[in-house]
PDB file of C-alpha atoms and ligand atoms in Angstrom:
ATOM      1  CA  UNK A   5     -52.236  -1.499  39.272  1.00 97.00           C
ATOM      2  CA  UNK A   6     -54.800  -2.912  42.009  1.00 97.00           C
ATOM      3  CA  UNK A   7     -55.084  -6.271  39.463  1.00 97.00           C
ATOM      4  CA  UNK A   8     -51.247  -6.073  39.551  1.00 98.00           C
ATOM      5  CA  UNK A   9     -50.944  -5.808  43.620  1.00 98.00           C
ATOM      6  CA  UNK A  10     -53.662  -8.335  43.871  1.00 98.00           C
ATOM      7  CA  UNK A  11     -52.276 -11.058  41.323  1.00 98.00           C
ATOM      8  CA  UNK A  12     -48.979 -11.016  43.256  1.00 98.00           C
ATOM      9  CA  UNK A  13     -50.686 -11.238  46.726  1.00 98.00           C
ATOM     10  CA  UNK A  14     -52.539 -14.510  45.569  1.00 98.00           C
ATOM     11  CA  UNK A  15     -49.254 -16.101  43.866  1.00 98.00           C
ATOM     12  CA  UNK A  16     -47.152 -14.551  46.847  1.00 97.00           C
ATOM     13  CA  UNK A  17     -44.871 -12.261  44.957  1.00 98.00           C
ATOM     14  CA  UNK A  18     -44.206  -8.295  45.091  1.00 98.00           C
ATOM     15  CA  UNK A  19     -44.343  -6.011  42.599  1.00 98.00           C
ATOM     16  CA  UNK A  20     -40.966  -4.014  43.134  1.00 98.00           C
ATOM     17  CA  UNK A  21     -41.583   0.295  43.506  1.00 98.00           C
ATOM     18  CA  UNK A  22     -38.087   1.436  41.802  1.00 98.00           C
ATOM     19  CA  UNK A  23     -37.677   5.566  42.911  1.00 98.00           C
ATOM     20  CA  UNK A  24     -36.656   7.812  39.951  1.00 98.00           C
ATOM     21  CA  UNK A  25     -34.426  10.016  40.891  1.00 98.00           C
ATOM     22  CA  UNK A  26     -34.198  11.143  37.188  1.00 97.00           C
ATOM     23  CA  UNK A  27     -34.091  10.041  33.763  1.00 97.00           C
ATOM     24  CA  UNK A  28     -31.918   7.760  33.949  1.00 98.00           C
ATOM     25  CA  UNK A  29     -33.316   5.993  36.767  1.00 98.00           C
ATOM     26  CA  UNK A  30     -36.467   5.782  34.645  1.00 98.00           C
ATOM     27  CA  UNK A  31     -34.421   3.981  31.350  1.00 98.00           C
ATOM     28  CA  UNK A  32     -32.583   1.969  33.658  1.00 98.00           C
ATOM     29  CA  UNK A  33     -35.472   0.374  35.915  1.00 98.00           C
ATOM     30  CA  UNK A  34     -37.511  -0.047  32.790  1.00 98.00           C
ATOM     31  CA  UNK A  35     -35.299  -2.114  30.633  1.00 98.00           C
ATOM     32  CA  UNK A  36     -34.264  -4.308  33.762  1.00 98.00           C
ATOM     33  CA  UNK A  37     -38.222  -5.069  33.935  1.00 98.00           C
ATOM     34  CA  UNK A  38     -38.402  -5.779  30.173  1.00 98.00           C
ATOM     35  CA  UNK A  39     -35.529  -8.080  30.156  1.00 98.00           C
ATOM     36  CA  UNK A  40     -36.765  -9.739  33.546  1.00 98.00           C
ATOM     37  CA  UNK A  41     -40.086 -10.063  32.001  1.00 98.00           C
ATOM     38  CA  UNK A  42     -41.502  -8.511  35.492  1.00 98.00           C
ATOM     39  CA  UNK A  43     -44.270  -5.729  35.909  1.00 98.00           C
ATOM     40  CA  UNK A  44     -42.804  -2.943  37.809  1.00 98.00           C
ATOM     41  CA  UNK A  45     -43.607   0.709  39.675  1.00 98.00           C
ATOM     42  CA  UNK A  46     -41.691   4.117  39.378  1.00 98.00           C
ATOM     43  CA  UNK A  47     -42.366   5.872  42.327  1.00 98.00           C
ATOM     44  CA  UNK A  48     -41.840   9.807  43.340  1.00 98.00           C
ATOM     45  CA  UNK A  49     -42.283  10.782  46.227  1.00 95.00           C
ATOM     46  CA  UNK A  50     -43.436  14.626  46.347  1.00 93.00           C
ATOM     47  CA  UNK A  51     -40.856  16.045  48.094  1.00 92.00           C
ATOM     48  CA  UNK A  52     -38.642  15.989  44.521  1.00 96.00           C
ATOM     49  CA  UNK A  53     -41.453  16.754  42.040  1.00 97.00           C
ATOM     50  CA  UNK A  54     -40.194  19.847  41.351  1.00 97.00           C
ATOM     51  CA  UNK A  55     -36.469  18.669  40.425  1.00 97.00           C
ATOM     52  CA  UNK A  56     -38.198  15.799  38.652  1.00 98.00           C
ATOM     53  CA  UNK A  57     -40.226  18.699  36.652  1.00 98.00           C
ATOM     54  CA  UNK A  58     -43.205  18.492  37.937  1.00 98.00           C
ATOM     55  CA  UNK A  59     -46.496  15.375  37.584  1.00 98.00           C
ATOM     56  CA  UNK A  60     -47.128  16.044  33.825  1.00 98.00           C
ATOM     57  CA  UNK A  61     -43.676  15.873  33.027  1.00 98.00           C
ATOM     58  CA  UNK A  62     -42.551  13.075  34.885  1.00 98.00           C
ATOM     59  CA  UNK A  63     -45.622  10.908  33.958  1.00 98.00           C
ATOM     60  CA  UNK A  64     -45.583  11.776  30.419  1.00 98.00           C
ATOM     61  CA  UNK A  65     -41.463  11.078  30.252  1.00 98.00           C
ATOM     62  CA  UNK A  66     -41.840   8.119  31.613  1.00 98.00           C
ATOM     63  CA  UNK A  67     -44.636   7.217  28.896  1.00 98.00           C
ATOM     64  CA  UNK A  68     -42.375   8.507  26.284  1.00 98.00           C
ATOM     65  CA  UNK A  69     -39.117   6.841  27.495  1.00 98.00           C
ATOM     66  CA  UNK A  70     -41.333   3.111  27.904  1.00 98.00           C
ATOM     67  CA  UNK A  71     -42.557   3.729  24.079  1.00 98.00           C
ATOM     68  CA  UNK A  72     -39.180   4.611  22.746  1.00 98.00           C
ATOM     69  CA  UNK A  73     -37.474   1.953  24.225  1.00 98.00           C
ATOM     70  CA  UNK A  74     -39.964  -0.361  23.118  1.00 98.00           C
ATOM     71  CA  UNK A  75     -41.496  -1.448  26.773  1.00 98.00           C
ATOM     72  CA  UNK A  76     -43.940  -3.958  26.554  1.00 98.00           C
ATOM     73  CA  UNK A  77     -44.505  -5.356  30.279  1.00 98.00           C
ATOM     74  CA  UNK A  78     -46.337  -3.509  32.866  1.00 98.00           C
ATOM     75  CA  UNK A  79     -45.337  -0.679  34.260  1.00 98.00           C
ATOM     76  CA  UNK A  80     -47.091   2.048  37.104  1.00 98.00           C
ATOM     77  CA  UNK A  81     -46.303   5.353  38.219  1.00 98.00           C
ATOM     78  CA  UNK A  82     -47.445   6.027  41.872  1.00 98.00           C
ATOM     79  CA  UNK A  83     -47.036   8.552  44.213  1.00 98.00           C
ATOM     80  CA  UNK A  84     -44.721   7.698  46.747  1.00 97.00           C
ATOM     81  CA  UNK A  85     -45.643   9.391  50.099  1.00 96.00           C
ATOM     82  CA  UNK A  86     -48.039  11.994  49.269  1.00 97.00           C
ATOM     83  CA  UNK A  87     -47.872  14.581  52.304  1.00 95.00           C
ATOM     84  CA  UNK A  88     -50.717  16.533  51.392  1.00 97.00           C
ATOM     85  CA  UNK A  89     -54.458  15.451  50.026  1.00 98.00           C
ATOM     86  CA  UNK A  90     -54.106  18.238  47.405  1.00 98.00           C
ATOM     87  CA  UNK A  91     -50.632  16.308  46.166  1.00 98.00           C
ATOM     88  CA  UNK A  92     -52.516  13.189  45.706  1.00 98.00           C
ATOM     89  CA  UNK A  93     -54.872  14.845  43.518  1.00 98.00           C
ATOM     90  CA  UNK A  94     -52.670  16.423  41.111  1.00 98.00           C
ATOM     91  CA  UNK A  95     -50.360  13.727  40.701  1.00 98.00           C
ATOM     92  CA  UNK A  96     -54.029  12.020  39.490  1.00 98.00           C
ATOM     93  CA  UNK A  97     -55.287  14.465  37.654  1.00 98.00           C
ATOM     94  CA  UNK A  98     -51.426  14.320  35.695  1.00 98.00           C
ATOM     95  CA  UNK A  99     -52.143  10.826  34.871  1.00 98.00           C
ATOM     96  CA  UNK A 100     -50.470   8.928  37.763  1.00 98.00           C
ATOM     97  CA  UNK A 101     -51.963   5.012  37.868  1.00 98.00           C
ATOM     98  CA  UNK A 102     -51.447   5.013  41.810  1.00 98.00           C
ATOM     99  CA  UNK A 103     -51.472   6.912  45.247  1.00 98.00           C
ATOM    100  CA  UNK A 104     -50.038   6.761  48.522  1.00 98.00           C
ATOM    101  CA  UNK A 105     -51.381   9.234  50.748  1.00 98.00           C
ATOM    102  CA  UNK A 106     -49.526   9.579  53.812  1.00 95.00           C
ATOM    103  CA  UNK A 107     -50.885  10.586  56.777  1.00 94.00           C
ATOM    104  CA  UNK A 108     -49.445   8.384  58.986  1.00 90.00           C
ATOM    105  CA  UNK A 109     -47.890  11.419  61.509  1.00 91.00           C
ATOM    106  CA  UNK A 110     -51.407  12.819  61.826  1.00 95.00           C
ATOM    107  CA  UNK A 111     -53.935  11.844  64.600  1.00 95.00           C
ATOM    108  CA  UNK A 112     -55.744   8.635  63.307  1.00 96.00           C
ATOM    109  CA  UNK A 113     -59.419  10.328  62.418  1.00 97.00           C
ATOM    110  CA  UNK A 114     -57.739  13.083  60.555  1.00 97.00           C
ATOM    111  CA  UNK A 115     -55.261  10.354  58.765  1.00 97.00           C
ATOM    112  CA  UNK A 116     -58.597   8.355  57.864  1.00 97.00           C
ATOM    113  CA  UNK A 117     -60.548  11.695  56.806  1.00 98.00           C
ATOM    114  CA  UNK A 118     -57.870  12.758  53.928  1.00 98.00           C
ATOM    115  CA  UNK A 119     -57.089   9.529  53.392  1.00 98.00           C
ATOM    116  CA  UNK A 120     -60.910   8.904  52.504  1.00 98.00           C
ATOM    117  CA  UNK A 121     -60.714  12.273  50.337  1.00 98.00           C
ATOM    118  CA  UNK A 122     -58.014  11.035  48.464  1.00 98.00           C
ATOM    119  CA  UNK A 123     -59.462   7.012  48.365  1.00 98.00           C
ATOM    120  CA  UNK A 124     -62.932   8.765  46.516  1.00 98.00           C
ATOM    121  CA  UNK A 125     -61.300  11.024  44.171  1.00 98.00           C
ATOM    122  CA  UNK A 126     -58.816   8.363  43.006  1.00 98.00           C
ATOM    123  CA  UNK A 127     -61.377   5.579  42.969  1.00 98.00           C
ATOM    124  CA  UNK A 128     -63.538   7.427  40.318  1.00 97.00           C
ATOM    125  CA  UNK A 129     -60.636   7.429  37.852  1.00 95.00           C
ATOM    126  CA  UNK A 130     -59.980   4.010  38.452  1.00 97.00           C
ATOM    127  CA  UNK A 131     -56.612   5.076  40.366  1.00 98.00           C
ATOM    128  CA  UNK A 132     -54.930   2.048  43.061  1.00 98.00           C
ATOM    129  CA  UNK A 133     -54.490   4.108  46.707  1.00 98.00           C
ATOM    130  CA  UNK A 134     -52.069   2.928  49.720  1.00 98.00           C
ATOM    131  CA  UNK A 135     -51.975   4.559  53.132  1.00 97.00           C
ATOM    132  CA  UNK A 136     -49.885   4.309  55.648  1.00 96.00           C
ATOM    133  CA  UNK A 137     -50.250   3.213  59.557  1.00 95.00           C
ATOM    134  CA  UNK A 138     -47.215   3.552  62.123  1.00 91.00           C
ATOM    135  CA  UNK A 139     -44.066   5.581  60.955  1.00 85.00           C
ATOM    136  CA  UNK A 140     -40.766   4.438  58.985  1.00 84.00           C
ATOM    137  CA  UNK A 141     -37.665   5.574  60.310  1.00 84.00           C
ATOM    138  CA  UNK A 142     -35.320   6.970  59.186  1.00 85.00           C
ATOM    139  CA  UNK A 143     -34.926   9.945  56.202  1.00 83.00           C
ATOM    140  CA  UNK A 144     -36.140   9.857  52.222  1.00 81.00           C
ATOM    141  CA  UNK A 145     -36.188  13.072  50.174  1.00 81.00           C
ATOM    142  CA  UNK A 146     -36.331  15.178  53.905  1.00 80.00           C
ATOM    143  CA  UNK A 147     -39.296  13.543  55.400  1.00 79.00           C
ATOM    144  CA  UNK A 148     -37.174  12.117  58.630  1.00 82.00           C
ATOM    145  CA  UNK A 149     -39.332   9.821  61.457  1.00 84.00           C
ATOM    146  CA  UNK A 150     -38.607   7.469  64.373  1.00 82.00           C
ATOM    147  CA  UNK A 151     -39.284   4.457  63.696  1.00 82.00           C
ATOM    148  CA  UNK A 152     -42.978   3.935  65.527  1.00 84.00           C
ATOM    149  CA  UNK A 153     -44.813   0.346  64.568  1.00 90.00           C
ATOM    150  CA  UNK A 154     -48.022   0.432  63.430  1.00 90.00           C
ATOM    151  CA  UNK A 155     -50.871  -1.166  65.950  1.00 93.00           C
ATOM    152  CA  UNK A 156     -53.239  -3.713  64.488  1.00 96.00           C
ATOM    153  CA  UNK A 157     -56.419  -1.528  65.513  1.00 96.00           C
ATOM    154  CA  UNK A 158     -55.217   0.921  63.577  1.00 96.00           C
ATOM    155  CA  UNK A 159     -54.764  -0.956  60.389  1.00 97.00           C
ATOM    156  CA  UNK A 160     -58.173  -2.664  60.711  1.00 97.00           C
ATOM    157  CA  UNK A 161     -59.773   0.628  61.477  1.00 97.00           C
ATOM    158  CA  UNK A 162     -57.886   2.546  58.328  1.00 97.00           C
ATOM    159  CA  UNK A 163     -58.816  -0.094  55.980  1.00 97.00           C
ATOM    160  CA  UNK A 164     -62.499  -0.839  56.950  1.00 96.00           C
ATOM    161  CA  UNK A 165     -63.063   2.694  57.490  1.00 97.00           C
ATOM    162  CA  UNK A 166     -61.693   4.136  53.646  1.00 96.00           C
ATOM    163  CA  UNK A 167     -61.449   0.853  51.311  1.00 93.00           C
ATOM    164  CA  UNK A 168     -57.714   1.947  50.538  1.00 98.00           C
ATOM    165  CA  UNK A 169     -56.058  -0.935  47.848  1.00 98.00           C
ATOM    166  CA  UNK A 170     -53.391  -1.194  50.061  1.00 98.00           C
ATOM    167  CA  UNK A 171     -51.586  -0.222  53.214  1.00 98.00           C
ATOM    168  CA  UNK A 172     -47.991   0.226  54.327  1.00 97.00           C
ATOM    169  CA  UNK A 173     -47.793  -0.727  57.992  1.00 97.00           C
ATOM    170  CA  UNK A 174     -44.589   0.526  59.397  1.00 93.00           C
ATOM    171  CA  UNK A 175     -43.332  -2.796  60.949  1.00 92.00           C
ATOM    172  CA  UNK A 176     -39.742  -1.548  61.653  1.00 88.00           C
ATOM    173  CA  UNK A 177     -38.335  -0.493  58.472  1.00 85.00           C
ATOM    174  CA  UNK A 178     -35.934   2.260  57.812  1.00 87.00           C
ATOM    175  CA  UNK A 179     -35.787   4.967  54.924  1.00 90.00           C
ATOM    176  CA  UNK A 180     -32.305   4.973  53.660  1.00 89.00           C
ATOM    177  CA  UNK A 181     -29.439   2.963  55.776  1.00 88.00           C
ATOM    178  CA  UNK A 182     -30.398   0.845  58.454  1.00 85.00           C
ATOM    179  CA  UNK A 183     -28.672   1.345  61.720  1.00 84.00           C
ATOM    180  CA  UNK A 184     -27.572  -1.792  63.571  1.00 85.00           C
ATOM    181  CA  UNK A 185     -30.468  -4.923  62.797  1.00 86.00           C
ATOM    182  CA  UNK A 186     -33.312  -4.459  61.036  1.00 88.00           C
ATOM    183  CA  UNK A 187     -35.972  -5.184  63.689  1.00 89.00           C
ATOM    184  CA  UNK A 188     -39.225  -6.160  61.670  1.00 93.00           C
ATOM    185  CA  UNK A 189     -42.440  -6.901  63.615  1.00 94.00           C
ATOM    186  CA  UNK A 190     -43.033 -10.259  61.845  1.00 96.00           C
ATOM    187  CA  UNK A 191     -45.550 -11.306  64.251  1.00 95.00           C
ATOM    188  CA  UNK A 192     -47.833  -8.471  64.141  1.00 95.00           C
ATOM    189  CA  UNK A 193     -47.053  -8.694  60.124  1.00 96.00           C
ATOM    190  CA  UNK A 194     -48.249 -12.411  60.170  1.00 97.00           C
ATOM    191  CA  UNK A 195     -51.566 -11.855  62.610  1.00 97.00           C
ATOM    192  CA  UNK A 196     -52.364  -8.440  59.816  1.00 97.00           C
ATOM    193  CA  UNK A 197     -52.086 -10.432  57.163  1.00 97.00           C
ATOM    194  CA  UNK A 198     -54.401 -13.131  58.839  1.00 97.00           C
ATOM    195  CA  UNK A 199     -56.950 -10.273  59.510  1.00 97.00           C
ATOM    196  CA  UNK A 200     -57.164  -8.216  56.407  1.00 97.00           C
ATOM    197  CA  UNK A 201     -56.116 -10.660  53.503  1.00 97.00           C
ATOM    198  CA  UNK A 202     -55.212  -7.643  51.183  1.00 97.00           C
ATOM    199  CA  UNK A 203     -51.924  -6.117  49.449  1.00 98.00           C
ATOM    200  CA  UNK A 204     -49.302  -4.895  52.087  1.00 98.00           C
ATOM    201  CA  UNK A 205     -46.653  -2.675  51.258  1.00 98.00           C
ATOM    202  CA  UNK A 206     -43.409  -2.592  52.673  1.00 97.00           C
ATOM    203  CA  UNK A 207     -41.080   0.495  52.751  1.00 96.00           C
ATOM    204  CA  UNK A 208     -37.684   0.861  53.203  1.00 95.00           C
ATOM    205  CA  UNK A 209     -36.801  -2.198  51.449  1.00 96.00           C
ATOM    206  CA  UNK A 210     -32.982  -1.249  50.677  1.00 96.00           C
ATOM    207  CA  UNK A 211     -30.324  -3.253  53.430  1.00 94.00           C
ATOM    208  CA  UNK A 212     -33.171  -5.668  54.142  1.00 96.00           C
ATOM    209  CA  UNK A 213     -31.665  -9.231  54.117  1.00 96.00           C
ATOM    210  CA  UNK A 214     -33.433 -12.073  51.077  1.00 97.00           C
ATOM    211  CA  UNK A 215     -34.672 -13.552  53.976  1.00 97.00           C
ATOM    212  CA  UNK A 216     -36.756 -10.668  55.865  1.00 97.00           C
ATOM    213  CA  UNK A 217     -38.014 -10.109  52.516  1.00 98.00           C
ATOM    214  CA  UNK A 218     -38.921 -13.184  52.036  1.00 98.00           C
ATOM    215  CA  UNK A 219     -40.868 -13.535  55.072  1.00 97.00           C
ATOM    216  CA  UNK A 220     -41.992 -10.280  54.747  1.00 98.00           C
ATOM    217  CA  UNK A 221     -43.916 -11.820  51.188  1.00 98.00           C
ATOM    218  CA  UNK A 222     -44.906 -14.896  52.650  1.00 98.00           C
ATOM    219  CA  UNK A 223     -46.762 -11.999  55.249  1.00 98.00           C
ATOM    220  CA  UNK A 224     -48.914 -10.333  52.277  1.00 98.00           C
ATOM    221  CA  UNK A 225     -46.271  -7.550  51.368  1.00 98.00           C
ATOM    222  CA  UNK A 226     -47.116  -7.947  47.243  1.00 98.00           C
ATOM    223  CA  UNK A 227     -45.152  -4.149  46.783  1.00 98.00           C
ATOM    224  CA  UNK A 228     -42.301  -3.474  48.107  1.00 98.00           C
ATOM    225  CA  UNK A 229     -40.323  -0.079  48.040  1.00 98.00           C
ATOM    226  CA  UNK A 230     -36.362   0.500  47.127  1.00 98.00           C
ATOM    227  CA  UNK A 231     -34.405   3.609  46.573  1.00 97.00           C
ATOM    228  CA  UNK A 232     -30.948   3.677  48.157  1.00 97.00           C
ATOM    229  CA  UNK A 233     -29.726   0.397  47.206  1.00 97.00           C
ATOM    230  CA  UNK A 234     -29.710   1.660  43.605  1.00 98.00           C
ATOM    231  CA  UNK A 235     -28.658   5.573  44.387  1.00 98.00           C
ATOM    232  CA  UNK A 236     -25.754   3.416  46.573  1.00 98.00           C
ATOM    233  CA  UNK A 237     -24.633   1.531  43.431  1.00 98.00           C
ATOM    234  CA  UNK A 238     -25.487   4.517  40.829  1.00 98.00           C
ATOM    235  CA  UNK A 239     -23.295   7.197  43.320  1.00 98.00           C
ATOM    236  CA  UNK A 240     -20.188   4.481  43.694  1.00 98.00           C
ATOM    237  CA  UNK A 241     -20.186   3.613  40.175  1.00 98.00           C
ATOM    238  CA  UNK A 242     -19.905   7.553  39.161  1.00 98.00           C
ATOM    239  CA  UNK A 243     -17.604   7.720  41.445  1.00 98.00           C
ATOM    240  CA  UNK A 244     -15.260   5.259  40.246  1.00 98.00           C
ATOM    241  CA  UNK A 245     -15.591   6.744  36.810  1.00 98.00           C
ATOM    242  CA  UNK A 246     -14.439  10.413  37.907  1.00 98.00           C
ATOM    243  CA  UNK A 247     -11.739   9.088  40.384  1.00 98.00           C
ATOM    244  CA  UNK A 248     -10.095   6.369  37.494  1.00 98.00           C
ATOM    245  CA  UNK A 249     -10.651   9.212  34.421  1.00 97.00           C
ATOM    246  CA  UNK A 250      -9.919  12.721  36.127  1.00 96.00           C
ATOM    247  CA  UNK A 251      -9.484  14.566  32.858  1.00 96.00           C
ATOM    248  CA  UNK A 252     -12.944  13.050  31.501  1.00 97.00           C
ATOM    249  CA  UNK A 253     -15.756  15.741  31.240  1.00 97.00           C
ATOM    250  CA  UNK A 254     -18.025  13.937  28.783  1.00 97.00           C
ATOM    251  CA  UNK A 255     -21.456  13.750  29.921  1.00 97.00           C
ATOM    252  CA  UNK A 256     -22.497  10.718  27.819  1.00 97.00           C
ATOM    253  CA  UNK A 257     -19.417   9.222  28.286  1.00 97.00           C
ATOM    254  CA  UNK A 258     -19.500   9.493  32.527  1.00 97.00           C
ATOM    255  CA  UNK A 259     -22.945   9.143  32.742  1.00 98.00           C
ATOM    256  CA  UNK A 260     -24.011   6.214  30.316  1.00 97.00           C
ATOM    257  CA  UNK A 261     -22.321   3.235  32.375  1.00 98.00           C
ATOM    258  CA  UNK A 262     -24.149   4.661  35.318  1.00 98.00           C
ATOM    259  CA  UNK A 263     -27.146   3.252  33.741  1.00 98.00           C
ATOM    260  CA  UNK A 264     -26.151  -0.371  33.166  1.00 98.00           C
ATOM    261  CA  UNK A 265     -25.462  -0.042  36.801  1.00 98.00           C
ATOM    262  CA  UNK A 266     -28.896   1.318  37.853  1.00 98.00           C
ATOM    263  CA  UNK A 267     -30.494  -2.017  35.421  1.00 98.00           C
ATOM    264  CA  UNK A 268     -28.632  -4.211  36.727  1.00 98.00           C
ATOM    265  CA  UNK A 269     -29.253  -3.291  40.155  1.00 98.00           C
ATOM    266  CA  UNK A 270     -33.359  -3.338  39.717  1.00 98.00           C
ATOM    267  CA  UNK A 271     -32.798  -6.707  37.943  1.00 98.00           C
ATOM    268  CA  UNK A 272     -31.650  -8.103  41.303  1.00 98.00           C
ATOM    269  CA  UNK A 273     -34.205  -6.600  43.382  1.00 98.00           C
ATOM    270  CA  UNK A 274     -36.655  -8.236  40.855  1.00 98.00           C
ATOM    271  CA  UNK A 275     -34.963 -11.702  41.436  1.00 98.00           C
ATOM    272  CA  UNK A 276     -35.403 -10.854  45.212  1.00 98.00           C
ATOM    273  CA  UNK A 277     -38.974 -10.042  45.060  1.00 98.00           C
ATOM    274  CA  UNK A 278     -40.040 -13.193  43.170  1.00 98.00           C
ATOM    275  CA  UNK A 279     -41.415 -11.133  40.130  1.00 98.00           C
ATOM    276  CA  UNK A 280     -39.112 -12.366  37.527  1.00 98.00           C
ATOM    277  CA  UNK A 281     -41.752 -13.936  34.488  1.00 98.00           C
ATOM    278  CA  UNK A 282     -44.919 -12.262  36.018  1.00 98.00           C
ATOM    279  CA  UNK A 283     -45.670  -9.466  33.424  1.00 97.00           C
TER     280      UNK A 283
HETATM  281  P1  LIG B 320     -35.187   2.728  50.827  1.00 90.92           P
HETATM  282  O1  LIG B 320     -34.603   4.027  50.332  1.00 90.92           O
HETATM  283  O2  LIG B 320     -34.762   2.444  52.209  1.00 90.92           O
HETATM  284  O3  LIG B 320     -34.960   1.635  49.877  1.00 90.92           O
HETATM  285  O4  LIG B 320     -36.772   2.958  50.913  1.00 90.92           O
HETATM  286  C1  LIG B 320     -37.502   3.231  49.755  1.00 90.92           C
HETATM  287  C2  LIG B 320     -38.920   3.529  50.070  1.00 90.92           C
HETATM  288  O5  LIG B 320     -39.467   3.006  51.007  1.00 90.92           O
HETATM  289  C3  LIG B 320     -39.658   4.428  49.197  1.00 90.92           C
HETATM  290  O6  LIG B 320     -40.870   4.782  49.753  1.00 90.92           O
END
């Protein structure tokens, strides 16, 4: 996945991180990469592993799902926010191909001291790491911050001092819906690109307009993150199907469209992230 993150810095693209929510999510983000021809990440974050089933299980059904459906561009599973060191190392010991340690609400030596733990451990499978500098507002899975913009020290200290792959500075970006503006520190963004010349990664992707995440490419950000824009589109389309058919009970039948929805959905946030034709 570093190759990946790295290819799309230098040809300034981003890799899009698709959350699964469930199996569903995983067929529908996969065959929207296929037929976009784009590489693309399924990320968990830990807080859900156990409704997901747990790191074997999700890694290996996502394996399973890509070879029955034929997958042949590349795909990644990371771990999105991991909130403990001991996380990180079972979702690599399960097989994951990336992960993000997130110590970002800890004091900067300790957040540099697990993230190092994590760094060595992954490094000697060959595993892509990302920490994280500042804090991203807002609320995914539970974890619920204040928005709090990362410093440049910091960023330059976490990467110099733990050779992480890559590193989510929180520039203003918001977990789930943005209230108001989204406020992104594109100057600091620019000047931390200038300085560290290596994979960004920017959260909170979903109600960001094409333009911020534009800039926010032309800035270094070669991953970016989205989860509510699809769970918006998958949630109103189920909707719609058990408001319009009230007597319908069906699983297939209510839950199959909802799939088409989630693809087509991850097809357009490949379009936005430039990584349409880059498998
Ligand atoms: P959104 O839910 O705001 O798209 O953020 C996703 C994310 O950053 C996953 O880490």
């Amino acid at each position: 996945m570093k190759e990946a993150l790295t290819k799309a810095y230098k040809e300034h693209y981003a890799v899009p991180q698709i959350n699964v929510n469930g199996l569903i999510w995983i067929e529908g983000i996969l065959l929207a990469a296929e037929k976009k021809n784009s590489p693309i990440i399924l990320g968990t974050t830990d807080k859900i592993i156990d409704f997901l089933g747990g790191y074997e299980f999700i890694n290996q059904l996502i394996h399973l799902k890509a070879k029955s459906l034929n997958i042949t561009i590349p795909y990644y599973v990371h771990l999105d926010h991991g909130s403990s060191v001991e996380s990180c190392y079972k979702a690599i010991d399960a097989g994951y191909d990336s992960v993000m340690y997130d110590g970002s609400q800890l004091p900067l030596a300790e957040n540099i001291l697990n993230t190092n733990k994590v760094v060595k451990y992954a490094h000697e499978s060959g595993i892509n790491t990302e920490g994280e500098i500042g804090a991203i507002g807002g609320n995914e899975d539970g974890m619920e911050h204040q928005i709090a913009y990362a410093s440049i020290d910091d960023c330059l200290e976490i990467v110099s001092q733990t050779h992480i792959d890559s590193l989510a500075p929180a520039l203003g970006s918001v977990h789930g819906k943005y209230k108001g503006e989204p406020q992104l520190g594109f100057e600091v963004m620019q000047e931390l690109n200038e300085r560290l010349q290596m994979p960004l990664v920017l959260h909170g992707a979903s109600g960001l307009s094409d333009n911020d995440l534009k800039r926010a490419i032309q800035y270094g950000h070669s991953k970016i993150n989205f989860n509510t824009e699809i769970n918006i589109e998958w949630s109103g389309k189920m909707r719609t199907i058990l408001n319009e058919n009230p007597e319908l009970f069906n699983p297939k039948t209510i839950i199959s469209p909802t799939i088409t929805t989630i693809q087509s959905t991850v097809e357009n946030i490949i379009d936005k992230c430039g990584s349409t034709n880059k498998a």
